[in-house]
């Protein structure tokens, strides 16, 4: 369309002007050039436009020479339009170069009379001056417009750059504010004007303690000291006083605060003071951070380390102590058998009973340290309660009422029957002791579903899942919060001297840990105590209570038994006990001697050996050799350590824990001999 219009314009000009047809050529070429620049406007932004404009200067000069003296050059209007378009679109430097070249051409042609092969070009007249002025004005307009456009673009680029920079800074500021918000969620800011006693507390402090801001002001009554745990008040006041006496030292302390619900939470407080000219504090500012979780983790770590240390000590002590008890028990049983006098029998029975109490004490210590050897079986706690109540009720004080609840369709558990009853009895007797003036004792077993993790005794956690809960509750004097934290510590007790060892609940907690469950205690002063044992449910198992083994007279044979024991007193008791029962007894004081006896070809029917002995050959080493050389020879291993020996189990050897009664010892020997014979 553009080229068609320009062609029509050029054709009309050719018809209207009957002068030299070269004028028409000038029209047509000017129109074609203008159309080219209109269609290809982007070319004007390149340096090539400057070169093309210089070509136009030459084209302009050719036009002047071609038309001679006819200064009514009709191509000038088209040329002005073409120049203005080029000037507005081309780079500023290109406009300057192009304009300067054209002005130089006009002045050159206007001031000089130039003769060519066709006509002579006259000197500048009024028309030429007019064209020069018009072109100069156009160039000024073009340059001014270009300069203004350049300034506008520079300003726009600057605004855009600043906008981008501001946007980036806004995003960074927003992210920083979000990080600051996250970092201060567990922080409480305070600002106390000491002179006016005006105190500001950030809203987060009320939120962390479970109060609204109005409730917090009422609870504080003007000072945060009213929110502290009573045991923290003295230390807090001394620390604050020391800081005000020397404000150059920062205020640092960790204190327990009471929440709205009565729970305790730990806060780390850091503060500093502004002082006046005299050095006296006038403004006290700082922050408090909730560090309850950190304190709980530290308590768990300390408890774990303490348990590990106690376990190591207990294991070593139990071994030696059990060996001593084995000697005492064996001798009392021998004394009882050696005399028919009633007084001797009574004294021997008292000694045996005391020895077994000592063994129970050791077992409780080992259970607390989680080193006791358990024999778990499938149990129904309803049956455990039924079996326990038949004889427990006989020992309950007359002023204590006992209520027992049995749950229908109670799930089964897997636990050691003897230890389960022992744990239950410990809790029952503790409950009775907590009600010296009388009261009510509730005992129940129920199915429970734990949806969320529960805190348990000993900094343990009860994981979500299905459990059978055995609960004992009383309405006695309750337990203070301070004692509740210590209640399962070994040897800790609130009972009078001689009334308890302080190992009962520690044993229960260790037993529950071994059983995969947890001990949960809830109590408050003057509101009684509830102690719950949570046992994991065992799916798809039939429940049964393994009856306690009943005493029976074991048939005695002429079997030959090799007894291996490094403790001379224990060895003597074992030899005497077995000899009186009709067994032929050989003895060895360590494993090395036992190996020599067996290597000499001496035939024996059973080996009864201690596990830990001096020398190269331990009890398990001896059992391993016999399994290779004489796999049919039965072996019974004994130890004062209560933890299970995995190697002894792998060897298939029976295992007894010292001290062992004569009845249990003879039963184990008879069963081993029968197994070898069958």
JSON list of C-alpha atoms in Angstrom, two decimals, residues 267-356:
[
{"chain": "A", "resi": 267, "resn": "UNK", "atom": "CA", "xyz": [13.16, -20.15, 80.91]},
{"chain": "A", "resi": 268, "resn": "UNK", "atom": "CA", "xyz": [16.64, -18.81, 80.21]},
{"chain": "A", "resi": 269, "resn": "UNK", "atom": "CA", "xyz": [16.72, -15.10, 81.09]},
{"chain": "A", "resi": 270, "resn": "UNK", "atom": "CA", "xyz": [19.37, -12.68, 79.78]},
{"chain": "A", "resi": 271, "resn": "UNK", "atom": "CA", "xyz": [19.27, -9.00, 80.75]},
{"chain": "A", "resi": 272, "resn": "UNK", "atom": "CA", "xyz": [21.30, -5.83, 81.11]},
{"chain": "A", "resi": 273, "resn": "UNK", "atom": "CA", "xyz": [20.74, -2.42, 82.68]},
{"chain": "A", "resi": 274, "resn": "UNK", "atom": "CA", "xyz": [21.16, 1.18, 81.60]},
{"chain": "A", "resi": 275, "resn": "UNK", "atom": "CA", "xyz": [22.70, 3.34, 84.30]},
{"chain": "A", "resi": 276, "resn": "UNK", "atom": "CA", "xyz": [22.61, 7.03, 85.18]},
{"chain": "A", "resi": 277, "resn": "UNK", "atom": "CA", "xyz": [25.55, 9.31, 85.94]},
{"chain": "A", "resi": 278, "resn": "UNK", "atom": "CA", "xyz": [25.99, 7.76, 89.35]},
{"chain": "A", "resi": 279, "resn": "UNK", "atom": "CA", "xyz": [26.17, 4.24, 87.92]},
{"chain": "A", "resi": 280, "resn": "UNK", "atom": "CA", "xyz": [22.80, 3.22, 89.31]},
{"chain": "A", "resi": 281, "resn": "UNK", "atom": "CA", "xyz": [20.53, 1.09, 87.15]},
{"chain": "A", "resi": 282, "resn": "UNK", "atom": "CA", "xyz": [17.56, 3.04, 85.79]},
{"chain": "A", "resi": 283, "resn": "UNK", "atom": "CA", "xyz": [16.33, 0.70, 83.07]},
{"chain": "A", "resi": 284, "resn": "UNK", "atom": "CA", "xyz": [16.43, -3.09, 82.96]},
{"chain": "A", "resi": 285, "resn": "UNK", "atom": "CA", "xyz": [15.85, -4.81, 79.60]},
{"chain": "A", "resi": 286, "resn": "UNK", "atom": "CA", "xyz": [16.30, -8.33, 78.32]},
{"chain": "A", "resi": 287, "resn": "UNK", "atom": "CA", "xyz": [14.68, -11.47, 77.02]},
{"chain": "A", "resi": 288, "resn": "UNK", "atom": "CA", "xyz": [13.58, -14.89, 78.26]},
{"chain": "A", "resi": 289, "resn": "UNK", "atom": "CA", "xyz": [13.62, -18.03, 76.14]},
{"chain": "A", "resi": 290, "resn": "UNK", "atom": "CA", "xyz": [11.67, -21.22, 76.76]},
{"chain": "A", "resi": 291, "resn": "UNK", "atom": "CA", "xyz": [14.33, -23.93, 77.22]},
{"chain": "A", "resi": 292, "resn": "UNK", "atom": "CA", "xyz": [12.08, -26.64, 78.65]},
{"chain": "A", "resi": 293, "resn": "UNK", "atom": "CA", "xyz": [12.82, -29.12, 75.87]},
{"chain": "A", "resi": 294, "resn": "UNK", "atom": "CA", "xyz": [16.57, -28.61, 76.25]},
{"chain": "A", "resi": 295, "resn": "UNK", "atom": "CA", "xyz": [16.35, -29.18, 80.00]},
{"chain": "A", "resi": 296, "resn": "UNK", "atom": "CA", "xyz": [14.31, -32.34, 79.45]},
{"chain": "A", "resi": 297, "resn": "UNK", "atom": "CA", "xyz": [16.93, -33.67, 77.03]},
{"chain": "A", "resi": 298, "resn": "UNK", "atom": "CA", "xyz": [19.68, -32.85, 79.51]},
{"chain": "A", "resi": 299, "resn": "UNK", "atom": "CA", "xyz": [17.76, -34.63, 82.28]},
{"chain": "A", "resi": 300, "resn": "UNK", "atom": "CA", "xyz": [17.29, -37.67, 80.05]},
{"chain": "A", "resi": 301, "resn": "UNK", "atom": "CA", "xyz": [21.01, -37.71, 79.26]},
{"chain": "A", "resi": 302, "resn": "UNK", "atom": "CA", "xyz": [21.97, -37.41, 82.92]},
{"chain": "A", "resi": 303, "resn": "UNK", "atom": "CA", "xyz": [19.50, -40.12, 83.86]},
{"chain": "A", "resi": 304, "resn": "UNK", "atom": "CA", "xyz": [20.85, -42.40, 81.15]},
{"chain": "A", "resi": 305, "resn": "UNK", "atom": "CA", "xyz": [24.44, -41.81, 82.27]},
{"chain": "A", "resi": 306, "resn": "UNK", "atom": "CA", "xyz": [23.49, -42.40, 85.89]},
{"chain": "A", "resi": 307, "resn": "UNK", "atom": "CA", "xyz": [21.66, -45.59, 84.98]},
{"chain": "A", "resi": 308, "resn": "UNK", "atom": "CA", "xyz": [24.70, -46.80, 83.07]},
{"chain": "A", "resi": 309, "resn": "UNK", "atom": "CA", "xyz": [27.01, -46.06, 86.00]},
{"chain": "A", "resi": 310, "resn": "UNK", "atom": "CA", "xyz": [24.67, -47.70, 88.52]},
{"chain": "A", "resi": 311, "resn": "UNK", "atom": "CA", "xyz": [24.27, -50.67, 86.22]},
{"chain": "A", "resi": 312, "resn": "UNK", "atom": "CA", "xyz": [28.01, -51.23, 86.07]},
{"chain": "A", "resi": 313, "resn": "UNK", "atom": "CA", "xyz": [28.41, -50.93, 89.83]},
{"chain": "A", "resi": 314, "resn": "UNK", "atom": "CA", "xyz": [25.33, -53.03, 90.54]},
{"chain": "A", "resi": 315, "resn": "UNK", "atom": "CA", "xyz": [26.40, -55.81, 88.21]},
{"chain": "A", "resi": 316, "resn": "UNK", "atom": "CA", "xyz": [29.77, -56.16, 89.90]},
{"chain": "A", "resi": 317, "resn": "UNK", "atom": "CA", "xyz": [28.38, -55.92, 93.43]},
{"chain": "A", "resi": 318, "resn": "UNK", "atom": "CA", "xyz": [25.57, -58.37, 92.67]},
{"chain": "A", "resi": 319, "resn": "UNK", "atom": "CA", "xyz": [28.01, -61.05, 91.54]},
{"chain": "A", "resi": 320, "resn": "UNK", "atom": "CA", "xyz": [30.02, -60.99, 94.77]},
{"chain": "A", "resi": 321, "resn": "UNK", "atom": "CA", "xyz": [26.96, -60.48, 96.94]},
{"chain": "A", "resi": 322, "resn": "UNK", "atom": "CA", "xyz": [25.10, -63.38, 95.33]},
{"chain": "A", "resi": 323, "resn": "UNK", "atom": "CA", "xyz": [28.09, -65.65, 95.89]},
{"chain": "A", "resi": 324, "resn": "UNK", "atom": "CA", "xyz": [28.03, -64.73, 99.58]},
{"chain": "A", "resi": 325, "resn": "UNK", "atom": "CA", "xyz": [24.30, -65.36, 99.74]},
{"chain": "A", "resi": 326, "resn": "UNK", "atom": "CA", "xyz": [24.80, -68.72, 98.06]},
{"chain": "A", "resi": 327, "resn": "UNK", "atom": "CA", "xyz": [27.18, -69.76, 100.84]},
{"chain": "A", "resi": 328, "resn": "UNK", "atom": "CA", "xyz": [24.86, -68.48, 103.57]},
{"chain": "A", "resi": 329, "resn": "UNK", "atom": "CA", "xyz": [21.78, -70.09, 102.04]},
{"chain": "A", "resi": 330, "resn": "UNK", "atom": "CA", "xyz": [23.50, -73.41, 101.48]},
{"chain": "A", "resi": 331, "resn": "UNK", "atom": "CA", "xyz": [24.81, -73.57, 105.03]},
{"chain": "A", "resi": 332, "resn": "UNK", "atom": "CA", "xyz": [21.44, -72.71, 106.54]},
{"chain": "A", "resi": 333, "resn": "UNK", "atom": "CA", "xyz": [19.84, -75.51, 104.51]},
{"chain": "A", "resi": 334, "resn": "UNK", "atom": "CA", "xyz": [22.56, -77.94, 105.63]},
{"chain": "A", "resi": 335, "resn": "UNK", "atom": "CA", "xyz": [22.08, -76.90, 109.27]},
{"chain": "A", "resi": 336, "resn": "UNK", "atom": "CA", "xyz": [18.34, -77.39, 108.96]},
{"chain": "A", "resi": 337, "resn": "UNK", "atom": "CA", "xyz": [18.83, -80.90, 107.59]},
{"chain": "A", "resi": 338, "resn": "UNK", "atom": "CA", "xyz": [21.48, -81.79, 110.17]},
{"chain": "A", "resi": 339, "resn": "UNK", "atom": "CA", "xyz": [19.29, -81.21, 113.21]},
{"chain": "A", "resi": 340, "resn": "UNK", "atom": "CA", "xyz": [15.79, -82.16, 114.23]},
{"chain": "A", "resi": 341, "resn": "UNK", "atom": "CA", "xyz": [15.65, -79.70, 117.10]},
{"chain": "A", "resi": 342, "resn": "UNK", "atom": "CA", "xyz": [12.77, -77.27, 116.81]},
{"chain": "A", "resi": 343, "resn": "UNK", "atom": "CA", "xyz": [14.86, -74.26, 117.82]},
{"chain": "A", "resi": 344, "resn": "UNK", "atom": "CA", "xyz": [17.52, -75.08, 115.24]},
{"chain": "A", "resi": 345, "resn": "UNK", "atom": "CA", "xyz": [14.84, -75.52, 112.59]},
{"chain": "A", "resi": 346, "resn": "UNK", "atom": "CA", "xyz": [13.31, -72.15, 113.50]},
{"chain": "A", "resi": 347, "resn": "UNK", "atom": "CA", "xyz": [16.64, -70.34, 113.40]},
{"chain": "A", "resi": 348, "resn": "UNK", "atom": "CA", "xyz": [17.58, -72.00, 110.12]},
{"chain": "A", "resi": 349, "resn": "UNK", "atom": "CA", "xyz": [14.25, -71.01, 108.56]},
{"chain": "A", "resi": 350, "resn": "UNK", "atom": "CA", "xyz": [14.76, -67.41, 109.70]},
{"chain": "A", "resi": 351, "resn": "UNK", "atom": "CA", "xyz": [18.24, -67.42, 108.19]},
{"chain": "A", "resi": 352, "resn": "UNK", "atom": "CA", "xyz": [16.95, -68.87, 104.91]},
{"chain": "A", "resi": 353, "resn": "UNK", "atom": "CA", "xyz": [14.17, -66.28, 104.78]},
{"chain": "A", "resi": 354, "resn": "UNK", "atom": "CA", "xyz": [16.62, -63.44, 105.41]},
{"chain": "A", "resi": 355, "resn": "UNK", "atom": "CA", "xyz": [18.95, -64.79, 102.76]},
{"chain": "A", "resi": 356, "resn": "UNK", "atom": "CA", "xyz": [16.14, -64.87, 100.21]}
]
